């Protein structure tokens, strides 16, 4: 039985640090975009509410990536749908009580919109700026992701875009994508270039067994990333290494990992239980892809309370610790210290 929440998690000011822009688009928003395109004779795609039935949140690593490559990217493929969906994502986070969000996206050209990768990043930032004017309680920043399938040159291009758009709110680079693809050592130079430019670095880490080889994990740890995402298939020696990195952020995504069966067992078995009390690293609960997995950040905190029995003070303390690992700078940290409970 679900116990009474000890906090109003929706009203609690929250920090979201691991949210993929496209994966955070709600099904209703995708449906709105589809309906408009269908009406204008601009799409042959099926209704998103049929492709992704509202109650279905059980996407695993085999079905998750094709959902994007063969469906969502084809639906959100022009300037209007990009603008509409980005604003909708920011608004949804604001309405869930998120005070600060770092969205992430892999720069992609949109030929239909006449946008190259730089044009895409600029359009996303413009939509984020517009959405923040409508939701002044929320501040949003952007992380640009390198895809594991990228070439060395494409990775450097992502870093160049991150540098170019820093003044408009790009704060970091990420490495993401299908864990069965790519060799991370390809990206060492790009990560070094980003760090040299003062950009922050977060990396999808040991998300699946395929991306948890000793060679891959030691390469990533040698980059000295500021934060790690997922942190699932981690051998004991690497766990000890992470534990000594004071101030490293761990972006843990409970519902995503459970629904996608990335961990064995259910919520109680999630490694959140193992990490949240550890001194050095700072755990931040995140949604990853709320549009796919259907659990807003307020619900992630409710799940934490329910399954790990944190007291009210422990929850508020943990939420506030997250401030230390945001990439948004000192002024933003100060603002969050003032508004968080
Ligand atoms: Zn992710």
CSV table of C-alpha atoms and ligand atoms in Angstrom, one decimal:
chain,number,residue,atom,x,y,z
A,1,UNK,CA,0.0,0.0,0.0
A,2,UNK,CA,1.2,3.5,-0.9
A,3,UNK,CA,1.9,5.3,2.3
A,4,UNK,CA,0.8,8.9,2.8
A,5,UNK,CA,3.3,11.3,1.3
A,6,UNK,CA,5.1,13.2,4.0
A,7,UNK,CA,5.7,16.2,1.6
A,8,UNK,CA,3.8,17.8,-1.2
A,9,UNK,CA,6.3,16.7,-3.8
A,10,UNK,CA,4.8,18.7,-6.6
A,11,UNK,CA,5.1,22.0,-4.7
A,12,UNK,CA,8.6,21.1,-3.4
A,13,UNK,CA,11.1,23.1,-5.5
A,14,UNK,CA,13.1,20.5,-7.4
A,15,UNK,CA,16.2,20.2,-9.6
A,16,UNK,CA,16.2,18.1,-12.7
A,17,UNK,CA,19.6,17.4,-14.2
A,18,UNK,CA,19.1,14.4,-16.5
A,19,UNK,CA,16.3,15.0,-19.0
A,20,UNK,CA,16.6,14.4,-22.7
A,21,UNK,CA,14.6,17.0,-24.6
A,22,UNK,CA,12.9,14.7,-27.1
A,23,UNK,CA,12.3,11.9,-24.6
A,24,UNK,CA,10.6,14.4,-22.3
A,25,UNK,CA,7.9,15.4,-24.7
A,26,UNK,CA,4.5,14.3,-23.4
A,27,UNK,CA,2.4,12.0,-25.4
A,28,UNK,CA,-0.4,14.6,-25.5
A,29,UNK,CA,2.1,17.1,-27.0
A,30,UNK,CA,3.2,14.6,-29.6
A,31,UNK,CA,-0.5,13.9,-30.3
A,32,UNK,CA,-1.2,17.7,-30.8
A,33,UNK,CA,1.7,17.9,-33.2
A,34,UNK,CA,0.5,14.9,-35.1
A,35,UNK,CA,-3.1,16.1,-35.3
A,36,UNK,CA,-2.0,19.4,-36.8
A,37,UNK,CA,0.3,17.7,-39.3
A,38,UNK,CA,-2.3,15.1,-40.2
A,39,UNK,CA,-4.9,17.9,-40.8
A,40,UNK,CA,-2.5,19.6,-43.1
A,41,UNK,CA,-1.7,16.4,-45.0
A,42,UNK,CA,1.9,16.6,-43.8
A,43,UNK,CA,2.3,13.2,-42.2
A,44,UNK,CA,1.7,9.5,-42.8
A,45,UNK,CA,2.8,8.5,-39.3
A,46,UNK,CA,0.3,6.8,-37.0
A,47,UNK,CA,-1.2,8.7,-34.0
A,48,UNK,CA,1.4,8.8,-31.1
A,49,UNK,CA,-1.3,7.8,-28.7
A,50,UNK,CA,-1.6,4.5,-30.7
A,51,UNK,CA,2.1,4.0,-31.2
A,52,UNK,CA,2.8,4.8,-27.5
A,53,UNK,CA,-0.4,3.9,-25.6
A,54,UNK,CA,-0.8,6.2,-22.6
A,55,UNK,CA,-0.5,3.4,-20.0
A,56,UNK,CA,2.5,1.7,-21.6
A,57,UNK,CA,5.8,2.7,-20.0
A,58,UNK,CA,7.7,-0.5,-20.5
A,59,UNK,CA,10.3,0.4,-23.1
A,60,UNK,CA,13.5,-1.6,-22.9
A,61,UNK,CA,16.8,-0.9,-24.6
A,62,UNK,CA,15.7,-2.8,-27.7
A,63,UNK,CA,12.5,-0.8,-28.2
A,64,UNK,CA,13.5,2.5,-26.8
A,65,UNK,CA,16.1,3.7,-29.4
A,66,UNK,CA,14.0,2.7,-32.4
A,67,UNK,CA,11.0,4.6,-31.0
A,68,UNK,CA,13.1,7.8,-31.5
A,69,UNK,CA,14.9,6.9,-34.7
A,70,UNK,CA,11.9,5.6,-36.5
A,71,UNK,CA,9.1,7.6,-35.0
A,72,UNK,CA,9.5,10.7,-32.8
A,73,UNK,CA,12.3,12.2,-34.8
A,74,UNK,CA,10.1,11.9,-37.9
A,75,UNK,CA,7.2,13.6,-36.2
A,76,UNK,CA,9.2,16.4,-34.5
A,77,UNK,CA,11.1,17.4,-37.7
A,78,UNK,CA,10.4,21.0,-38.5
A,79,UNK,CA,10.7,24.5,-36.9
A,80,UNK,CA,7.1,24.6,-35.6
A,81,UNK,CA,7.0,21.2,-34.0
A,82,UNK,CA,10.5,21.8,-32.5
A,83,UNK,CA,9.4,25.1,-31.0
A,84,UNK,CA,6.1,23.8,-29.7
A,85,UNK,CA,7.5,20.6,-28.2
A,86,UNK,CA,10.4,22.4,-26.5
A,87,UNK,CA,8.1,25.0,-24.9
A,88,UNK,CA,5.8,22.2,-23.8
A,89,UNK,CA,8.6,20.3,-22.1
A,90,UNK,CA,9.8,23.3,-20.2
A,91,UNK,CA,6.2,24.1,-19.1
A,92,UNK,CA,5.6,20.5,-18.0
A,93,UNK,CA,8.7,20.7,-15.7
A,94,UNK,CA,7.6,24.0,-14.4
A,95,UNK,CA,4.2,22.8,-13.5
A,96,UNK,CA,5.7,19.8,-11.7
A,97,UNK,CA,7.5,22.2,-9.4
A,98,UNK,CA,10.9,22.0,-11.0
A,99,UNK,CA,12.8,25.2,-10.2
A,100,UNK,CA,15.9,24.4,-12.3
A,101,UNK,CA,16.2,22.1,-15.3
A,102,UNK,CA,19.1,21.1,-17.5
A,103,UNK,CA,17.7,19.7,-20.7
A,104,UNK,CA,20.0,17.8,-23.1
A,105,UNK,CA,19.8,17.2,-26.8
A,106,UNK,CA,22.0,15.8,-29.5
A,107,UNK,CA,22.4,18.5,-32.2
A,108,UNK,CA,20.7,17.3,-35.4
A,109,UNK,CA,20.1,18.9,-38.7
A,110,UNK,CA,16.5,19.4,-39.7
A,111,UNK,CA,16.4,19.6,-43.5
A,112,UNK,CA,12.6,20.2,-43.4
A,113,UNK,CA,13.1,23.3,-41.3
A,114,UNK,CA,16.2,24.5,-43.3
A,115,UNK,CA,18.2,24.0,-40.1
A,116,UNK,CA,21.7,22.8,-39.8
A,117,UNK,CA,23.0,21.6,-36.4
A,118,UNK,CA,23.8,25.2,-35.2
A,119,UNK,CA,20.3,26.3,-36.4
A,120,UNK,CA,18.8,23.5,-34.4
A,121,UNK,CA,20.6,24.4,-31.2
A,122,UNK,CA,19.7,28.0,-31.7
A,123,UNK,CA,16.0,27.1,-32.2
A,124,UNK,CA,15.9,25.0,-29.1
A,125,UNK,CA,17.5,27.8,-27.0
A,126,UNK,CA,15.0,30.3,-28.5
A,127,UNK,CA,12.1,28.1,-27.5
A,128,UNK,CA,13.6,27.6,-24.0
A,129,UNK,CA,14.0,31.4,-23.6
A,130,UNK,CA,10.3,31.9,-24.6
A,131,UNK,CA,9.1,29.2,-22.2
A,132,UNK,CA,11.0,30.7,-19.3
A,133,UNK,CA,9.4,34.1,-19.9
A,134,UNK,CA,6.1,32.3,-19.4
A,135,UNK,CA,7.3,30.3,-16.4
A,136,UNK,CA,9.6,32.7,-14.5
A,137,UNK,CA,9.9,30.4,-11.5
A,138,UNK,CA,11.9,28.0,-13.6
A,139,UNK,CA,15.4,28.4,-15.0
A,140,UNK,CA,16.6,26.2,-17.8
A,141,UNK,CA,20.0,25.4,-19.2
A,142,UNK,CA,21.1,23.2,-22.1
A,143,UNK,CA,23.6,20.3,-22.4
A,144,UNK,CA,24.7,19.2,-25.9
A,145,UNK,CA,25.1,15.4,-26.2
A,146,UNK,CA,27.6,13.5,-28.3
A,147,UNK,CA,26.0,10.3,-29.6
A,148,UNK,CA,28.0,7.1,-29.1
A,149,UNK,CA,27.6,6.5,-32.9
A,150,UNK,CA,29.2,9.9,-33.7
A,151,UNK,CA,32.6,10.0,-35.4
A,152,UNK,CA,35.5,11.9,-33.8
A,153,UNK,CA,34.8,14.9,-36.1
A,154,UNK,CA,31.1,14.9,-35.2
A,155,UNK,CA,32.0,14.9,-31.5
A,156,UNK,CA,34.3,17.9,-32.0
A,157,UNK,CA,31.4,19.6,-33.8
A,158,UNK,CA,29.2,19.1,-30.8
A,159,UNK,CA,31.9,20.7,-28.6
A,160,UNK,CA,32.2,23.6,-31.0
A,161,UNK,CA,28.5,24.2,-30.9
A,162,UNK,CA,28.5,24.1,-27.1
A,163,UNK,CA,31.2,26.7,-27.1
A,164,UNK,CA,29.4,28.8,-29.6
A,165,UNK,CA,26.2,28.9,-27.6
A,166,UNK,CA,27.6,29.2,-24.1
A,167,UNK,CA,26.4,32.7,-23.8
A,168,UNK,CA,22.8,31.6,-24.5
A,169,UNK,CA,22.8,28.9,-21.8
A,170,UNK,CA,24.7,25.8,-23.0
A,171,UNK,CA,26.6,24.6,-20.0
A,172,UNK,CA,28.0,21.2,-20.7
A,173,UNK,CA,28.5,18.2,-23.0
A,174,UNK,CA,27.1,14.7,-22.5
A,175,UNK,CA,27.8,11.3,-24.1
A,176,UNK,CA,24.7,9.3,-24.7
A,177,UNK,CA,22.9,7.0,-27.1
A,178,UNK,CA,22.7,3.2,-27.7
A,179,UNK,CA,25.0,1.6,-25.2
A,180,UNK,CA,25.7,-1.3,-27.6
A,181,UNK,CA,27.3,1.2,-30.1
A,182,UNK,CA,30.6,3.0,-30.3
A,183,UNK,CA,34.0,3.0,-28.6
A,184,UNK,CA,34.2,5.8,-26.0
A,185,UNK,CA,37.9,6.3,-26.5
A,186,UNK,CA,37.0,8.0,-29.8
A,187,UNK,CA,35.7,10.9,-27.8
A,188,UNK,CA,38.6,11.6,-25.4
A,189,UNK,CA,39.9,14.5,-27.5
A,190,UNK,CA,36.4,16.1,-27.7
A,191,UNK,CA,35.9,15.8,-23.9
A,192,UNK,CA,39.3,17.3,-23.3
A,193,UNK,CA,38.5,20.2,-25.6
A,194,UNK,CA,35.2,20.8,-23.8
A,195,UNK,CA,36.9,20.9,-20.4
A,196,UNK,CA,39.7,23.2,-21.6
A,197,UNK,CA,36.9,25.6,-22.8
A,198,UNK,CA,35.4,25.6,-19.3
A,199,UNK,CA,32.4,23.5,-20.2
A,200,UNK,CA,31.2,20.9,-17.7
A,201,UNK,CA,31.0,17.2,-18.6
A,202,UNK,CA,28.4,14.6,-17.7
A,203,UNK,CA,28.5,11.0,-19.1
A,204,UNK,CA,26.0,8.1,-19.4
A,205,UNK,CA,27.9,5.6,-17.3
A,206,UNK,CA,27.5,1.8,-17.2
A,207,UNK,CA,24.0,2.2,-18.4
A,208,UNK,CA,24.0,-1.4,-19.8
A,209,UNK,CA,26.4,-4.3,-19.6
A,210,UNK,CA,27.5,-3.5,-23.1
A,211,UNK,CA,28.7,-0.1,-21.9
A,212,UNK,CA,30.3,-1.3,-18.7
A,213,UNK,CA,33.6,-2.9,-19.8
A,214,UNK,CA,36.6,-2.2,-17.7
A,215,UNK,CA,38.2,-0.4,-20.6
A,216,UNK,CA,35.2,1.9,-21.1
A,217,UNK,CA,34.7,2.7,-17.5
A,218,UNK,CA,38.4,3.5,-16.9
A,219,UNK,CA,38.5,5.7,-20.0
A,220,UNK,CA,35.5,7.7,-18.8
A,221,UNK,CA,36.8,8.0,-15.2
A,222,UNK,CA,40.1,9.3,-16.7
A,223,UNK,CA,38.2,12.2,-18.2
A,224,UNK,CA,37.3,13.3,-14.6
A,225,UNK,CA,33.6,14.0,-15.5
A,226,UNK,CA,31.7,16.3,-13.3
A,227,UNK,CA,28.6,14.1,-13.2
A,228,UNK,CA,27.7,10.5,-14.2
A,229,UNK,CA,24.3,9.3,-15.4
A,230,UNK,CA,22.7,6.0,-14.4
A,231,UNK,CA,25.8,4.3,-12.8
A,232,UNK,CA,24.2,0.8,-13.0
A,233,UNK,CA,26.7,-2.0,-14.0
A,234,UNK,CA,29.6,-0.8,-11.9
A,235,UNK,CA,32.2,-3.2,-10.5
A,236,UNK,CA,33.2,-2.8,-6.9
A,237,UNK,CA,36.6,-1.2,-7.6
A,238,UNK,CA,35.0,1.5,-9.8
A,239,UNK,CA,32.4,2.1,-7.1
A,240,UNK,CA,35.2,2.7,-4.6
A,241,UNK,CA,36.8,5.1,-7.1
A,242,UNK,CA,33.5,7.0,-7.5
A,243,UNK,CA,33.1,7.2,-3.7
A,244,UNK,CA,36.4,9.0,-3.4
A,245,UNK,CA,35.4,11.7,-6.0
A,246,UNK,CA,34.0,14.3,-3.6
A,247,UNK,CA,31.4,16.4,-5.2
A,248,UNK,CA,30.8,14.3,-8.3
A,249,UNK,CA,27.1,14.2,-9.2
A,250,UNK,CA,25.2,11.0,-9.8
A,251,UNK,CA,22.1,11.4,-11.9
A,252,UNK,CA,20.0,8.4,-10.9
A,253,UNK,CA,16.8,7.6,-12.9
A,254,UNK,CA,14.6,5.2,-10.9
A,255,UNK,CA,11.5,4.8,-13.0
A,256,UNK,CA,13.4,4.6,-16.2
A,257,UNK,CA,15.7,1.9,-14.9
A,258,UNK,CA,12.8,-0.1,-13.5
A,259,UNK,CA,10.4,0.2,-16.5
A,260,UNK,CA,13.2,-0.4,-19.0
A,261,UNK,CA,14.4,-3.4,-16.9
A,262,UNK,CA,17.9,-2.0,-16.8
A,263,UNK,CA,18.2,-3.2,-13.3
A,264,UNK,CA,17.2,-6.6,-11.8
A,265,UNK,CA,14.2,-6.3,-9.5
A,266,UNK,CA,12.0,-3.3,-8.7
A,267,UNK,CA,12.4,0.0,-7.0
A,268,UNK,CA,13.7,-1.4,-3.6
A,269,UNK,CA,16.6,-3.0,-5.6
A,270,UNK,CA,17.6,0.3,-7.2
A,271,UNK,CA,21.2,1.4,-6.5
A,272,UNK,CA,19.8,4.7,-5.2
A,273,UNK,CA,19.6,2.8,-1.9
A,274,UNK,CA,23.3,2.1,-2.1
A,275,UNK,CA,24.4,5.7,-3.0
A,276,UNK,CA,22.3,8.3,-1.4
A,277,UNK,CA,24.0,8.2,2.0
A,278,UNK,CA,27.6,8.0,0.6
A,279,UNK,CA,29.6,11.1,1.7
A,280,UNK,CA,31.5,12.2,-1.4
A,281,UNK,CA,29.2,11.8,-4.4
A,282,UNK,CA,26.0,13.8,-4.6
A,283,UNK,CA,22.9,11.9,-5.8
A,284,UNK,CA,20.3,13.7,-7.8
A,285,UNK,CA,17.1,11.8,-8.8
A,286,UNK,CA,16.2,12.5,-12.4
A,287,UNK,CA,13.6,11.4,-14.9
A,288,UNK,CA,15.7,10.7,-18.1
A,289,UNK,CA,12.7,10.5,-20.4
A,290,UNK,CA,9.5,11.5,-18.7
A,291,UNK,CA,7.6,11.3,-22.0
A,292,UNK,CA,8.4,7.7,-22.4
A,293,UNK,CA,8.5,6.4,-18.8
A,294,UNK,CA,5.6,8.6,-17.6
A,295,UNK,CA,6.9,9.4,-14.1
A,296,UNK,CA,7.4,13.2,-13.4
A,297,UNK,CA,10.1,14.3,-11.0
A,298,UNK,CA,7.6,14.8,-8.2
A,299,UNK,CA,6.7,11.1,-8.5
A,300,UNK,CA,10.3,10.1,-8.5
A,301,UNK,CA,10.6,11.7,-5.1
A,302,UNK,CA,7.4,10.0,-3.9
A,303,UNK,CA,8.8,6.7,-5.0
A,304,UNK,CA,12.1,7.4,-3.1
A,305,UNK,CA,10.1,8.1,0.0
A,306,UNK,CA,7.9,5.0,-0.4
A,307,UNK,CA,10.7,2.5,-1.2
A,308,UNK,CA,13.6,3.8,0.7
A,309,UNK,CA,11.8,5.3,3.7
A,310,UNK,CA,13.6,8.6,3.8
A,311,UNK,CA,12.4,11.0,6.5
A,312,UNK,CA,11.2,14.5,5.6
A,313,UNK,CA,14.5,16.1,6.6
A,314,UNK,CA,16.5,13.5,4.6
A,315,UNK,CA,14.5,14.2,1.5
A,316,UNK,CA,14.8,18.0,1.8
A,317,UNK,CA,18.5,17.7,2.6
A,318,UNK,CA,19.2,15.5,-0.4
A,319,UNK,CA,17.2,17.7,-2.7
A,320,UNK,CA,19.2,20.7,-1.6
A,321,UNK,CA,22.6,18.9,-1.9
A,322,UNK,CA,21.7,18.7,-5.6
A,323,UNK,CA,22.4,22.5,-5.9
A,324,UNK,CA,26.1,21.8,-5.6
A,325,UNK,CA,26.3,19.8,-8.8
A,326,UNK,CA,24.2,22.0,-11.1
A,327,UNK,CA,26.1,23.4,-14.1
A,328,UNK,CA,24.2,26.8,-14.0
A,329,UNK,CA,26.8,28.8,-12.1
A,330,UNK,CA,27.1,30.5,-8.7
A,331,UNK,CA,24.2,33.0,-9.1
A,332,UNK,CA,21.8,30.2,-9.9
A,333,UNK,CA,23.1,28.2,-7.0
A,334,UNK,CA,22.4,31.1,-4.7
A,335,UNK,CA,18.9,31.6,-6.1
A,336,UNK,CA,18.2,27.9,-5.5
A,337,UNK,CA,19.5,28.0,-1.9
A,338,UNK,CA,17.0,30.7,-1.2
A,339,UNK,CA,14.0,29.1,-2.7
A,340,UNK,CA,14.5,25.4,-1.9
A,341,UNK,CA,12.8,24.2,1.3
B,1,LIG,ZN1,19.8,9.5,-20.4
